[in-house]
Short mmCIF file of C-alpha atoms and ligand atoms in Angstrom, two decimals:
data_model
loop_
_atom_site.label_atom_id
_atom_site.label_comp_id
_atom_site.label_asym_id
_atom_site.label_seq_id
_atom_site.Cartn_x
_atom_site.Cartn_y
_atom_site.Cartn_z
CA MET I 1 77.92 30.63 54.69
CA ILE I 2 74.68 29.48 53.15
CA GLY I 3 71.15 30.12 53.92
CA LYS I 4 69.20 26.94 53.88
CA ILE I 5 65.37 27.40 53.39
CA CYS I 6 64.06 25.70 57.11
CA GLY I 7 60.02 26.76 56.10
CA THR I 8 58.20 27.41 53.08
CA GLY I 9 54.39 28.43 52.80
CA SER I 10 52.01 30.06 49.94
CA TYR I 11 48.15 31.72 50.05
CA VAL I 12 46.01 31.95 46.92
CA PRO I 13 42.80 33.62 46.99
CA PRO I 14 39.57 31.40 47.53
CA HIS I 15 38.11 32.83 44.39
CA ILE I 16 38.50 31.03 41.27
CA MET I 17 38.11 32.85 38.13
CA ASP I 18 38.50 29.84 34.78
CA ASN I 19 39.14 31.00 31.10
CA ASP I 20 35.51 30.43 30.98
CA ASP I 21 35.14 33.32 33.00
CA LEU I 22 37.37 34.97 31.41
CA SER I 23 35.50 34.33 27.99
CA ARG I 24 32.49 36.35 29.36
CA ILE I 25 34.15 39.56 30.18
CA VAL I 26 36.79 39.46 26.49
CA ASP I 27 36.72 37.90 23.26
CA THR I 28 38.74 35.09 23.99
CA ASN I 29 38.15 31.46 24.65
CA ASP I 30 39.83 28.21 26.84
CA ALA I 31 40.96 26.15 24.10
CA TRP I 32 42.66 29.28 23.28
CA ILE I 33 44.42 30.06 26.63
CA ARG I 34 45.08 26.57 26.94
CA GLU I 35 47.49 25.80 23.86
CA ARG I 36 49.12 29.48 23.73
CA THR I 37 50.17 30.07 27.55
CA GLY I 38 48.80 26.37 29.99
CA ILE I 39 46.76 28.42 31.50
CA ALA I 40 43.13 27.10 33.28
CA ARG I 41 42.44 29.41 36.04
CA ARG I 42 43.93 31.56 38.05
CA HIS I 43 43.16 32.64 41.98
CA ILE I 44 41.91 36.39 42.04
CA ILE I 45 41.31 38.27 45.26
CA GLU I 46 38.32 39.69 46.70
CA ASP I 47 38.53 41.90 49.77
CA GLU I 48 42.39 40.43 50.34
CA THR I 49 45.13 42.92 49.75
CA THR I 50 48.80 42.13 48.70
CA SER I 51 50.08 42.36 52.38
CA TYR I 52 47.08 39.94 53.48
CA MET I 53 48.68 37.14 51.25
CA ALA I 54 51.89 37.88 51.95
CA GLY I 55 51.39 37.63 54.97
CA GLN I 56 49.59 33.97 55.36
CA ALA I 57 51.95 32.50 53.19
CA ALA I 58 54.47 34.33 56.18
CA LEU I 59 52.25 31.77 58.86
CA ARG I 60 52.70 28.94 57.23
CA ALA I 61 56.32 29.10 56.19
CA VAL I 62 57.05 30.02 60.11
CA GLU I 63 54.60 27.13 61.36
CA GLN I 64 56.51 24.77 58.79
CA SER I 65 59.64 25.88 60.01
CA GLY I 66 59.19 25.56 63.76
CA ILE I 67 60.83 29.36 64.76
CA ASP I 68 59.72 31.55 67.01
CA PRO I 69 59.00 34.90 64.64
CA LYS I 70 61.06 36.64 67.30
CA GLU I 71 64.43 35.14 65.89
CA ILE I 72 63.32 36.71 62.04
CA GLU I 73 66.14 39.42 61.98
CA LEU I 74 64.60 40.28 57.88
CA ILE I 75 61.80 40.86 56.04
CA LEU I 76 62.08 41.04 52.53
CA VAL I 77 58.78 41.21 50.71
CA ALA I 78 59.58 41.11 46.83
CA THR I 79 56.18 42.89 45.49
CA SER I 80 55.48 45.03 42.49
CA SER I 81 51.51 45.43 43.15
CA SER I 82 51.16 46.55 47.06
CA GLU I 83 47.90 48.34 47.39
CA THR I 84 50.10 50.80 49.76
CA VAL I 85 53.23 52.13 48.55
CA PHE I 86 53.70 52.40 52.30
CA PRO I 87 53.73 51.11 55.07
CA CYS I 88 55.57 48.55 52.59
CA ALA I 89 53.99 44.99 52.41
CA ALA I 90 57.10 43.28 54.89
CA CYS I 91 56.26 46.23 57.56
CA GLU I 92 52.69 45.00 57.39
CA VAL I 93 53.90 41.46 57.63
CA GLN I 94 56.14 42.09 60.68
CA LYS I 95 52.92 43.59 62.65
CA MET I 96 51.00 39.95 61.15
CA ILE I 97 53.65 37.41 62.72
CA GLY I 98 54.73 39.10 65.75
CA ALA I 99 58.12 39.12 64.07
CA VAL I 100 58.50 42.40 66.47
CA ASN I 101 62.71 42.25 66.27
CA ALA I 102 62.94 41.99 62.55
CA ALA I 103 63.65 44.49 59.80
CA GLY I 104 62.01 44.85 56.68
CA PHE I 105 61.91 46.56 53.70
CA ASP I 106 59.88 45.52 50.12
CA MET I 107 61.91 45.30 46.80
CA ASN I 108 60.79 45.47 43.23
CA ALA I 109 61.47 43.96 40.15
CA ALA I 110 58.73 42.74 38.90
CA CYS I 111 58.33 38.81 37.98
CA THR I 112 62.39 39.28 38.77
CA GLY I 113 61.35 40.18 42.46
CA PHE I 114 61.33 36.87 44.61
CA VAL I 115 64.53 35.56 42.87
CA LEU I 116 66.48 38.88 43.44
CA ALA I 117 65.36 39.17 46.85
CA PHE I 118 66.23 35.52 47.63
CA ASN I 119 69.46 36.35 46.31
CA THR I 120 69.78 39.28 48.89
CA ALA I 121 68.94 37.59 51.44
CA GLN I 122 71.87 35.09 50.34
CA ALA I 123 73.98 37.63 50.14
CA TYR I 124 73.13 38.85 53.76
CA ILE I 125 73.69 35.53 55.25
CA SER I 126 76.49 35.46 53.62
CA ALA I 127 78.02 38.32 54.61
CA GLY I 128 77.76 37.53 58.25
CA LEU I 129 74.48 40.83 58.87
CA TYR I 130 71.85 38.16 59.51
CA ARG I 131 71.02 34.69 60.28
CA THR I 132 67.19 34.06 59.34
CA ILE I 133 65.64 35.88 57.27
CA LEU I 134 61.93 35.64 56.16
CA VAL I 135 61.24 36.11 51.88
CA ILE I 136 58.61 36.47 49.98
CA GLY I 137 56.63 37.40 46.78
CA ALA I 138 53.69 38.71 46.55
CA ASP I 139 51.27 40.00 44.05
CA SER I 140 47.81 40.67 43.32
CA MET I 141 48.16 41.38 39.32
CA SER I 142 44.30 41.58 39.17
CA ASN I 143 44.78 45.33 40.16
CA MET I 144 46.97 45.95 37.50
CA VAL I 145 45.42 44.48 34.50
CA ASP I 146 43.84 45.89 32.00
CA TRP I 147 40.07 43.73 32.24
CA THR I 148 39.23 44.83 28.57
CA ASP I 149 42.77 44.09 27.18
CA ARG I 150 42.87 40.11 26.05
CA GLY I 151 46.48 40.16 25.51
CA THR I 152 47.26 40.37 29.51
CA CYS I 153 44.25 39.77 31.32
CA ILE I 154 44.23 35.98 30.07
CA LEU I 155 48.11 35.72 31.83
CA PHE I 156 47.98 36.67 35.20
CA GLY I 157 46.37 35.88 38.95
CA ASP I 158 47.04 36.73 41.99
CA GLY I 159 49.27 35.21 45.33
CA ALA I 160 51.98 35.08 47.42
CA GLY I 161 54.30 32.17 48.54
CA ALA I 162 57.15 32.71 51.37
CA ALA I 163 60.41 30.51 52.27
CA ILE I 164 62.61 30.84 55.70
CA LEU I 165 66.10 30.70 55.23
CA GLN I 166 68.54 30.14 58.51
CA ALA I 167 72.58 30.96 57.77
CA GLU I 168 74.57 26.97 57.82
CA GLU I 169 77.65 26.61 57.07
CA GLY I 170 78.08 25.47 53.57
CA GLU I 171 79.19 27.38 50.02
CA PRO I 172 76.79 30.08 49.51
CA CYS I 173 74.83 29.95 46.62
CA ILE I 174 75.94 30.98 42.82
CA MET I 175 73.84 33.92 41.59
CA ALA I 176 73.43 35.98 38.73
CA ALA I 177 71.48 38.95 37.86
CA HIS I 178 70.89 41.09 34.82
CA SER I 179 68.58 44.25 33.75
CA ASP I 180 67.88 45.50 30.33
CA GLY I 181 66.00 49.32 31.46
CA ILE I 182 66.62 49.94 27.50
CA LYS I 183 64.15 47.47 26.34
CA GLY I 184 61.53 48.44 29.16
CA PRO I 185 58.38 49.14 26.79
CA ALA I 186 58.51 45.46 26.42
CA LEU I 187 56.23 45.26 29.61
CA THR I 188 54.79 48.39 31.66
CA GLY I 189 52.81 48.74 34.35
CA LEU I 190 51.83 51.86 35.29
CA SER I 191 50.77 53.04 39.16
CA ARG I 192 46.96 55.10 39.83
CA HIS I 193 48.03 58.33 38.24
CA ARG I 194 48.15 61.30 41.09
CA LYS I 195 44.68 63.25 40.85
CA GLY I 196 44.44 66.42 41.59
CA ARG I 197 48.02 67.86 41.41
CA GLU I 198 47.96 68.77 37.61
CA PRO I 199 44.68 70.58 36.44
CA GLY I 200 42.69 69.04 33.71
CA VAL I 201 44.82 65.21 34.41
CA GLU I 202 42.75 62.42 35.39
CA ASP I 203 43.15 59.98 37.86
CA LYS I 204 44.23 57.15 36.01
CA GLU I 205 43.98 53.09 36.81
CA SER I 206 47.09 51.72 36.55
CA TYR I 207 47.43 49.06 33.92
CA ILE I 208 49.59 46.39 31.73
CA HIS I 209 51.33 47.27 28.40
CA MET I 210 53.12 44.22 27.19
CA ASP I 211 54.71 43.27 23.53
CA GLY I 212 53.67 39.77 23.94
CA GLN I 213 55.82 38.38 21.46
CA GLY I 214 58.99 40.52 22.75
CA VAL I 215 58.80 39.00 25.97
CA PHE I 216 58.33 35.77 24.87
CA LYS I 217 61.64 36.59 22.97
CA PHE I 218 63.50 37.51 25.46
CA ALA I 219 62.61 35.17 27.70
CA VAL I 220 63.51 31.89 25.62
CA ARG I 221 66.93 33.73 24.93
CA LYS I 222 67.91 34.82 28.30
CA VAL I 223 66.96 32.30 30.80
CA PRO I 224 69.07 29.60 29.07
CA GLU I 225 72.45 31.83 29.12
CA ILE I 226 71.88 32.90 33.13
CA VAL I 227 71.33 29.09 33.44
CA GLU I 228 74.60 28.44 31.88
CA GLU I 229 75.90 30.85 33.72
CA VAL I 230 75.37 29.75 37.26
CA LEU I 231 76.45 26.56 35.98
CA GLU I 232 79.70 28.17 35.09
CA LYS I 233 80.46 29.48 38.19
CA ALA I 234 79.58 26.75 39.98
CA GLY I 235 81.25 24.49 38.03
CA MET I 236 78.72 21.82 37.25
CA GLU I 237 76.89 20.62 33.91
CA ILE I 238 72.99 20.53 33.43
CA ASP I 239 72.82 17.00 34.13
CA ASP I 240 74.08 17.96 37.72
CA ILE I 241 70.79 19.71 38.73
CA ASP I 242 67.92 18.21 40.14
CA TYR I 243 64.95 20.93 40.01
CA PHE I 244 64.92 24.52 37.32
CA ILE I 245 61.79 26.40 39.48
CA LEU I 246 61.31 29.02 36.78
CA HIS I 247 58.94 31.87 36.86
CA GLN I 248 55.70 30.00 35.59
CA ALA I 249 54.33 32.64 32.95
CA ASN I 250 53.77 30.24 29.97
CA ARG I 251 54.30 26.88 29.83
CA ARG I 252 55.45 27.38 26.03
CA ILE I 253 58.81 29.63 27.89
CA ILE I 254 59.24 26.92 29.86
CA GLU I 255 59.01 24.32 27.32
CA ALA I 256 61.24 26.11 24.74
CA VAL I 257 63.78 27.23 28.30
CA ALA I 258 64.41 22.97 28.76
CA LYS I 259 64.48 22.04 24.33
CA ARG I 260 67.06 25.26 24.35
CA LEU I 261 69.33 23.31 27.20
CA HIS I 262 69.05 19.56 26.32
CA THR I 263 67.14 19.09 29.91
CA ASP I 264 64.03 16.66 29.69
CA ILE I 265 60.90 18.95 31.00
CA SER I 266 60.19 16.76 33.59
CA ARG I 267 63.02 19.15 35.42
CA PHE I 268 61.13 21.76 35.26
CA PRO I 269 57.50 21.51 37.58
CA MET I 270 54.72 24.04 36.31
CA ASN I 271 51.49 24.69 37.91
CA LEU I 272 50.76 27.69 35.81
CA GLU I 273 47.58 25.48 34.57
CA GLU I 274 46.34 26.59 38.03
CA TYR I 275 47.96 30.17 39.90
CA ALA I 276 48.62 31.43 35.56
CA ASN I 277 51.58 34.42 36.27
CA THR I 278 51.64 35.43 40.08
CA SER I 279 54.37 37.79 39.15
CA ALA I 280 57.13 37.20 42.19
CA ALA I 281 54.93 35.10 43.63
CA THR I 282 55.05 31.81 41.33
CA VAL I 283 58.16 30.51 42.16
CA PRO I 284 57.97 31.09 46.05
CA ILE I 285 54.42 29.36 45.12
CA LEU I 286 55.76 26.47 43.16
CA LEU I 287 59.33 25.64 46.38
CA ASP I 288 56.36 25.57 48.62
CA GLU I 289 54.06 23.26 46.68
CA MET I 290 56.91 20.84 45.81
CA ASN I 291 58.42 21.34 49.29
CA ARG I 292 54.83 20.03 50.99
CA ASN I 293 54.93 17.04 48.12
CA ASN I 294 57.98 16.09 49.62
CA LYS I 295 59.74 16.35 46.50
CA PHE I 296 63.06 18.00 47.62
CA SER I 297 65.72 15.80 49.51
CA LYS I 298 68.89 16.96 51.29
CA GLY I 299 71.74 17.38 48.89
CA GLN I 300 69.56 18.07 45.50
CA LYS I 301 70.63 20.75 43.47
CA LEU I 302 67.94 23.17 42.44
CA ILE I 303 68.18 26.74 40.31
CA LEU I 304 65.55 29.57 40.19
CA SER I 305 65.21 31.33 37.87
CA GLY I 306 62.77 34.44 37.67
CA PHE I 307 62.45 37.08 34.34
CA GLY I 308 60.16 40.03 33.45
CA ALA I 309 59.52 43.50 33.12
CA GLY I 310 62.49 45.89 33.72
CA LEU I 311 63.71 43.87 31.23
CA THR I 312 65.47 42.03 34.89
CA TRP I 313 66.44 38.75 34.81
CA ALA I 314 67.93 36.21 37.69
CA ALA I 315 68.90 32.98 38.69
CA CYS I 316 70.44 31.36 42.06
CA LEU I 317 71.98 27.90 42.49
CA PHE I 318 71.84 26.03 45.45
CA GLU I 319 71.69 22.87 46.99
CA TRP I 320 68.72 21.83 49.33
N1 COA O 1 42.17 35.04 22.75
C1 COA O 1 42.10 34.64 21.74
N2 COA O 1 42.83 35.39 20.70
C2 COA O 1 43.46 36.11 20.91
C3 COA O 1 43.53 36.33 22.22
C4 COA O 1 43.19 35.58 23.64
N3 COA O 1 43.75 36.44 24.35
N4 COA O 1 44.88 37.57 22.17
C5 COA O 1 45.47 37.44 20.91
N5 COA O 1 44.79 36.90 20.23
C6 COA O 1 44.30 36.90 18.70
C7 COA O 1 45.41 37.85 18.21
O1 COA O 1 44.56 39.44 18.01
C8 COA O 1 45.73 37.59 17.22
O2 COA O 1 45.00 37.09 15.87
P1 COA O 1 45.10 37.89 14.86
O3 COA O 1 46.05 36.69 14.46
O4 COA O 1 44.03 37.96 13.99
O5 COA O 1 46.26 38.86 14.29
C9 COA O 1 46.30 35.80 17.60
O6 COA O 1 45.47 35.83 18.33
C10 COA O 1 47.97 36.04 17.94
O7 COA O 1 48.43 36.73 18.69
P2 COA O 1 49.54 36.97 19.09
O8 COA O 1 50.20 37.67 20.02
O9 COA O 1 50.77 36.92 17.96
O10 COA O 1 49.81 35.44 19.60
P3 COA O 1 50.67 34.31 21.13
O11 COA O 1 51.20 33.26 20.04
O12 COA O 1 51.98 35.22 20.50
O13 COA O 1 50.65 34.87 21.94
C11 COA O 1 50.95 35.56 24.31
C12 COA O 1 50.15 35.60 22.67
C13 COA O 1 50.71 36.93 24.92
C14 COA O 1 49.70 34.41 25.34
C15 COA O 1 52.87 35.27 23.82
O14 COA O 1 52.90 36.38 23.52
C16 COA O 1 53.24 35.23 25.78
O15 COA O 1 52.89 34.60 26.57
N6 COA O 1 53.85 36.70 25.63
C17 COA O 1 54.71 36.37 26.91
C18 COA O 1 54.16 36.81 27.75
C19 COA O 1 54.76 37.04 29.82
O16 COA O 1 54.70 35.92 29.39
N7 COA O 1 54.89 37.89 29.68
C20 COA O 1 55.04 38.30 31.29
C21 COA O 1 56.10 37.98 31.32
S1 COA O 1 56.71 38.19 33.10
#
């Protein structure tokens, strides 16, 4: 059994912050950000929440799929920035879309989260446990960045993307996932510190700490490795793959991955110029954009790959 994508959706907040807007907050400029990252602007929440964005993306996926939300048996939300720890975002989405028969829970593997949730959904489907699963990646990174740190705040944006998988006869997806907790300090995000529990401990805002070059090197080494791993498991060659849908962190990372794989960059679609790094949402937002622009046709082979904090990285090879 395989989970075939029968609908996709995405949502980004309407409020846009471009590189010039950022240059009024920190010492940076449009040329530096474009050259080092490929990012021109990002969408930032005002009143929206992570769960709201997840729900909007889900509604669009449901509408496109034509299914009744009551058919959805499981909702998985990949997020590391939900405003509420509980109820989980998946239960909020369930309420918003009327998926009254679904179970739901959240998964946190930072920017790798959507690909891991997608793999989890595929495993449930191939094990015969569920037939219809809604998988979402949603993050509000603007709540987590330190807006005084020019090394990180320029990189991130907010958004959500969703895909609905339905069981069909067929070969299961080829999946791989890895973690390296020892290298975790290269990219950390703190949650809001407990207030009032210990005398003298201040309420501390959440923020991201990053060794930019360390994360860059990790990504350009590990993503080609995991792509080769799933290709080998599938008995396929690099040229058998139509599109590599990678986590949208930095244009230079994606270009370096394509080069290391000796593959044409045209098979690595990108949209980070518009949205920046929306963490778990980058892969499903890009999937949805391509789907709505009719870029996919039946039988095409895709590899999804995410990487990020943990450190974590994952991939999935499947047929559209
Ligand atoms: N604007 C202008 N200058 C900046 C800047 C900014 N926003 N951020 C850093 N600089 C400066 C640095 O202070 C440094 O100045 P110096 O040479 O005078 O010391 C110079 O630019 C180079 O900084 P460096 O950190 O070496 O740049 P870089 O080429 O490594 O690019 C990143 C920085 C963050 C863009 C890059 O390392 C990166 O993208 N890493 C991966 C991060 C990522 O994707 N994380 C999420 C993964 S899920």
